[in-house]
Structures are given as structure tokens and as C-alpha cells.
PDB file of C-alpha atoms in Angstrom:
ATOM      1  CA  UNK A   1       0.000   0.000   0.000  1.00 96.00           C
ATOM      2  CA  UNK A   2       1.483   3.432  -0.689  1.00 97.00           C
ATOM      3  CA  UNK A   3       0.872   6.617   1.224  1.00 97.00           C
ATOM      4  CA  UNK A   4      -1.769   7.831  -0.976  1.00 97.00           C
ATOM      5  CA  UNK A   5      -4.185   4.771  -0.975  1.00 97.00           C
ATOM      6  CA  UNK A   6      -3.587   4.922   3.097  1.00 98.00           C
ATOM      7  CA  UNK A   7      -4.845   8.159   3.162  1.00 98.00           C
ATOM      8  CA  UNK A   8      -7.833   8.104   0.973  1.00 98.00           C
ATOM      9  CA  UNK A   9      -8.637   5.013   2.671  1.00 98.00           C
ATOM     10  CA  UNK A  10      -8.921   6.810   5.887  1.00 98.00           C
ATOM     11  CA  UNK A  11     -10.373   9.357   4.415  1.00 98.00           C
ATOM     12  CA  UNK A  12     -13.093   7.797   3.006  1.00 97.00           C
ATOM     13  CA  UNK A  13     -14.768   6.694   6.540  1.00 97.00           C
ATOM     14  CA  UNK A  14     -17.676   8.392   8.173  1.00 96.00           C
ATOM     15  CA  UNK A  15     -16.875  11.369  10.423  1.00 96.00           C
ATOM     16  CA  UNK A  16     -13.100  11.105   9.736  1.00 98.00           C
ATOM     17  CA  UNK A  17     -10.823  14.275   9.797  1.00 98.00           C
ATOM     18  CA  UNK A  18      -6.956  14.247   9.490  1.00 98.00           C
ATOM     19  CA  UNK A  19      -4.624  16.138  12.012  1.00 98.00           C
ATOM     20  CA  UNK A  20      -1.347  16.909  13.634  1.00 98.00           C
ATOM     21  CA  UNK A  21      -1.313  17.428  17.087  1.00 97.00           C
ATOM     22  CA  UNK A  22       2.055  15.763  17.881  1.00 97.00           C
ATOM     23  CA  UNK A  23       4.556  17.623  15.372  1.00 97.00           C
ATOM     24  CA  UNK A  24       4.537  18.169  11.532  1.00 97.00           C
ATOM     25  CA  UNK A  25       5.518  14.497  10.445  1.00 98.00           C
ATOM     26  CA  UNK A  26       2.860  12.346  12.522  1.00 98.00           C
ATOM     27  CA  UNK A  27      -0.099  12.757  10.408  1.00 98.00           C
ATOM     28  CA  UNK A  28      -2.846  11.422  12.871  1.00 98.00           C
ATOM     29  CA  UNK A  29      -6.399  10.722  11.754  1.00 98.00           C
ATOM     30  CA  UNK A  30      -9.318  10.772  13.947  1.00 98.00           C
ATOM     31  CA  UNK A  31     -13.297   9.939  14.425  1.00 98.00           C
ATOM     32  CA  UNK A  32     -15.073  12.391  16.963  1.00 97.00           C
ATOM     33  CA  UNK A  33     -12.029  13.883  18.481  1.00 97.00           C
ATOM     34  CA  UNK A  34     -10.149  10.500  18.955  1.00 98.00           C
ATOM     35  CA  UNK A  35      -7.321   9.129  17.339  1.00 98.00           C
ATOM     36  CA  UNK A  36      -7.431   5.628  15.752  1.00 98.00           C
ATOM     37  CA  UNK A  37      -4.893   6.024  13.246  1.00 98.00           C
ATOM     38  CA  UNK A  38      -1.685   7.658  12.960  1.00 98.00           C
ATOM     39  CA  UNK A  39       1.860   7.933  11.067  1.00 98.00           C
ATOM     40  CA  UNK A  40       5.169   9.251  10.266  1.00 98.00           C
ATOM     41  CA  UNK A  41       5.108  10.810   7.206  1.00 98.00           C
ATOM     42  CA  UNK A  42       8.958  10.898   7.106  1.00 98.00           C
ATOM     43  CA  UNK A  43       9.092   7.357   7.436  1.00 97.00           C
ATOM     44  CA  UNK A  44       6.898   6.403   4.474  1.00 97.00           C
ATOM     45  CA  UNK A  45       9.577   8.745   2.252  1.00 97.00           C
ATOM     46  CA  UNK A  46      12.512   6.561   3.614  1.00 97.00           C
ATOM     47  CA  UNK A  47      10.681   3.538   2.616  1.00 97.00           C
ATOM     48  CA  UNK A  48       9.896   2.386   5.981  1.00 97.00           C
ATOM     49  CA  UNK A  49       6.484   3.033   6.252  1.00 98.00           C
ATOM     50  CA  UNK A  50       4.278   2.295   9.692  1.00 98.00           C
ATOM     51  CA  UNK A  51       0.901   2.425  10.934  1.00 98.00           C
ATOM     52  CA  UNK A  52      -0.407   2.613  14.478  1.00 98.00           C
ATOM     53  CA  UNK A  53      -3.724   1.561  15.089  1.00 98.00           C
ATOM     54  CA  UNK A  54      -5.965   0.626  17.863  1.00 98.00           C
ATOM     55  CA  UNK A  55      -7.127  -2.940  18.166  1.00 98.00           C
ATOM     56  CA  UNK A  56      -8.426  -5.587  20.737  1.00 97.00           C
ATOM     57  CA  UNK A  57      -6.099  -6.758  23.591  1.00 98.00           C
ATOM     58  CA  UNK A  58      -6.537 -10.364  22.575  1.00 97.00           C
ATOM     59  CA  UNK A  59      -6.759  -9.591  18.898  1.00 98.00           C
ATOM     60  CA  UNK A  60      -3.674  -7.652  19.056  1.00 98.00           C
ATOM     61  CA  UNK A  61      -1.745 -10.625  21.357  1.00 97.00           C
ATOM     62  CA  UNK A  62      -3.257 -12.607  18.389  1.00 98.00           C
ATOM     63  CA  UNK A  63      -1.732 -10.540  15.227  1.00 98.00           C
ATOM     64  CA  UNK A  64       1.729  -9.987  17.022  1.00 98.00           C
ATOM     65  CA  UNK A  65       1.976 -13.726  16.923  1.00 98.00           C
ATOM     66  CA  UNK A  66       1.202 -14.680  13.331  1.00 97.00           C
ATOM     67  CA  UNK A  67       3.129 -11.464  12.090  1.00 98.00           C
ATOM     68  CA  UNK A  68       6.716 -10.627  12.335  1.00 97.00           C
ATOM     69  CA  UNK A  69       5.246  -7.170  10.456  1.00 98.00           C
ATOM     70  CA  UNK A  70       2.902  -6.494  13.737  1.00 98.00           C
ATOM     71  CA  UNK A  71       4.381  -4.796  17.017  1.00 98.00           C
ATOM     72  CA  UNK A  72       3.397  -3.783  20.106  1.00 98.00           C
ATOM     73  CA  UNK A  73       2.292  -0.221  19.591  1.00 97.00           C
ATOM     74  CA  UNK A  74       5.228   2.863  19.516  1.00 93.00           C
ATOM     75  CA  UNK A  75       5.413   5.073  21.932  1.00 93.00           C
ATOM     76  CA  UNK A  76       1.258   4.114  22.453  1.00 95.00           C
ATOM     77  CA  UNK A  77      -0.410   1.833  24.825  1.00 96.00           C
ATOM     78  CA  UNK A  78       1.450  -1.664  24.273  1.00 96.00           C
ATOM     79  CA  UNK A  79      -1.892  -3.754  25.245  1.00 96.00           C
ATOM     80  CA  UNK A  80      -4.671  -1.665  22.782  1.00 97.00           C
ATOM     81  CA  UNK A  81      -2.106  -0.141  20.134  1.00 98.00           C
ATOM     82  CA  UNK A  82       0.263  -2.062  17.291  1.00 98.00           C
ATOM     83  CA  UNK A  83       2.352  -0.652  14.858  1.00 98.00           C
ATOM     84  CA  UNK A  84       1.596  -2.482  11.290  1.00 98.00           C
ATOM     85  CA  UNK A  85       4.909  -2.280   9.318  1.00 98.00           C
ATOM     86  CA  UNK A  86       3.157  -1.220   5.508  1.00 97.00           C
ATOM     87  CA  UNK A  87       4.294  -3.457   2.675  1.00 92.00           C
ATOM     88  CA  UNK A  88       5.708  -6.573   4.122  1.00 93.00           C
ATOM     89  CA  UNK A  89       4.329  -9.565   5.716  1.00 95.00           C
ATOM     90  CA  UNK A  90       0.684  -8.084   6.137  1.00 97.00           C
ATOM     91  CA  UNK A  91      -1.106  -8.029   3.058  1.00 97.00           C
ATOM     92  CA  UNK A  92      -3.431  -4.986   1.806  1.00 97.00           C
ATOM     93  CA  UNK A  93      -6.343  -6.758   2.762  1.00 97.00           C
ATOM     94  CA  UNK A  94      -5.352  -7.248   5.929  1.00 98.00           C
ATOM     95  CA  UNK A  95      -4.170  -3.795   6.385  1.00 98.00           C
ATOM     96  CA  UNK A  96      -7.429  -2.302   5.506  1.00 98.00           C
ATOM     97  CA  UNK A  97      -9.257  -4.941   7.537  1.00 98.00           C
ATOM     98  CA  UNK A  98      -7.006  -3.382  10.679  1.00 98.00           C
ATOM     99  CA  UNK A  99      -7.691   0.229  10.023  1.00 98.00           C
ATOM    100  CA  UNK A 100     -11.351  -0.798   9.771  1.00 98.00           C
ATOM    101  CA  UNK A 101     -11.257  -2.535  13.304  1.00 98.00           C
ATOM    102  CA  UNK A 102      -9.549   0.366  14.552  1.00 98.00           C
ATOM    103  CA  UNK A 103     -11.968   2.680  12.921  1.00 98.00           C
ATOM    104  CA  UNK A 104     -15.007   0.927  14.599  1.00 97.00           C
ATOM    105  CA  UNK A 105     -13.435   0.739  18.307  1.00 98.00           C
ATOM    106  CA  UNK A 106     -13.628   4.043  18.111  1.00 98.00           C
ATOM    107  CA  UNK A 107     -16.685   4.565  17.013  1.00 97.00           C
ATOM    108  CA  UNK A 108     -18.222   1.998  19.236  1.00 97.00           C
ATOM    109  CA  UNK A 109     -16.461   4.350  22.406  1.00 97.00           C
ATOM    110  CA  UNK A 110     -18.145   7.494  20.920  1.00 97.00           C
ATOM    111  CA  UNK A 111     -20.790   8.955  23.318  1.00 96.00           C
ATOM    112  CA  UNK A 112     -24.651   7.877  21.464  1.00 96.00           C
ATOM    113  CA  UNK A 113     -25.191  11.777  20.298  1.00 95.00           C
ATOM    114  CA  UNK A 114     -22.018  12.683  18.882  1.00 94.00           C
ATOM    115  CA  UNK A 115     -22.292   8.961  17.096  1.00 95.00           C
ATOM    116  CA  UNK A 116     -25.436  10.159  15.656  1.00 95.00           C
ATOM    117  CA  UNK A 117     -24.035  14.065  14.893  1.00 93.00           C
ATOM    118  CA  UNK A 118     -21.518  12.413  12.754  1.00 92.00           C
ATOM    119  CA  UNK A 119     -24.079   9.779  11.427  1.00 91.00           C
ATOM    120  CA  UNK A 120     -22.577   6.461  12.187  1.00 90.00           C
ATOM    121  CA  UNK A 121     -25.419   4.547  13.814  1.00 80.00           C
TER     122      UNK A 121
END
């Protein structure tokens, strides 16, 4: 996956605005004011490109074990965070599929009205 399909991936979900709150490399994207995907834009130039993204304890536990390409989340919460290393063991598919979990953990943790303000039930 390259930078551009990442973004307009992200992009395209409900409610979803990009940001960057940490510095003007970590391009962060969020759903109602919380984060649930972010990455180093300097990092994808160098060819090393990374996502963080929330997931499941036991899902995460899960993925760290079948993938060498799967980490414990960088300098985020090691038990609900992993960094996804972009373009090796972890497929496309399975990249999106993460960002989607991520996406909806969120979501699920949004307070009812500002779910329905931004029109995701």
C-alpha cells in the first residue's frame, strides 16, 4: 500500500478528519475527536512506512503472533495499540481490515449523540 491509498482510505470513513497534534511528520487521523490512526510521514519517504492503530487486547496478542510485520504499539499503549509495518508480511487486505477494526473501536467508544451528529449509527 502506498501513502496515498492509506490516506484516501482513511479518508473515506464516516466522520473522519486528518490532524497533527504531535509535530509536523505524525499525520494522525481521527473519528469524533479521537485518534485511531496515525503515522510518520517521514518514514513512508525513507521507505519504511508504519501504521499505528488501535485494536483488541486479545486480537492484538493474536496478530503480534502470526506477524513478524505487527508490534506492540510505539510510543502508544502496548496492550490496545500495534504498529503495522506497511508493505511486508501483512497483506493490503489485511491492512485495511485493521484500520477498519480500529476505525469501529472508536466509534463503538463514541458517546450515542455525537455517534449520531456524525451519522454512524
Amino acid at each position: 500500500m502506498n501513502l496515498e491509498t492509506y490516506y484516501e482510505y482513511c479518508l473515506s470513513k464516516k466522520g473522519v478528519t486528518e490532524h497533527f497534534p504531535f509535530d509536523q511528520d505524525t499525520l494522525v487521523f481521527k473519528v469524533g475527536g479521537k485518534m485511531f490512526a496515525l503515522s510518520s510521514l517521514s518514514q513512508w519517504e525513507k521507505g519504511n512506512p508504519a501504521v499505528n492503530l488501535k485494536c483488541n487486547p486479545e486480537r492484538a496478542l493474536e496478530l503480534r503472533a502470526e506477524y513478524d510485520d505487527i508490534q506492540p504499539g510505539f510510543h502508544m499503549s502496548k496492550i490496545h495499540w500495534n504498529t503495522v509495518a506497511v508493505n511486508g508480511s501483512v497483506s493490503d487486505h489485511v491492512l485495511k481490515e485493521l484500520i477498519e477494526h480500529s476505525y469501529e473501536l472508536i466509534c463503538n467508544s463514541l458517546p450515542k449523540k455525537i455517534q449520531v451528529e456524525l451519522k454512524l449509527l
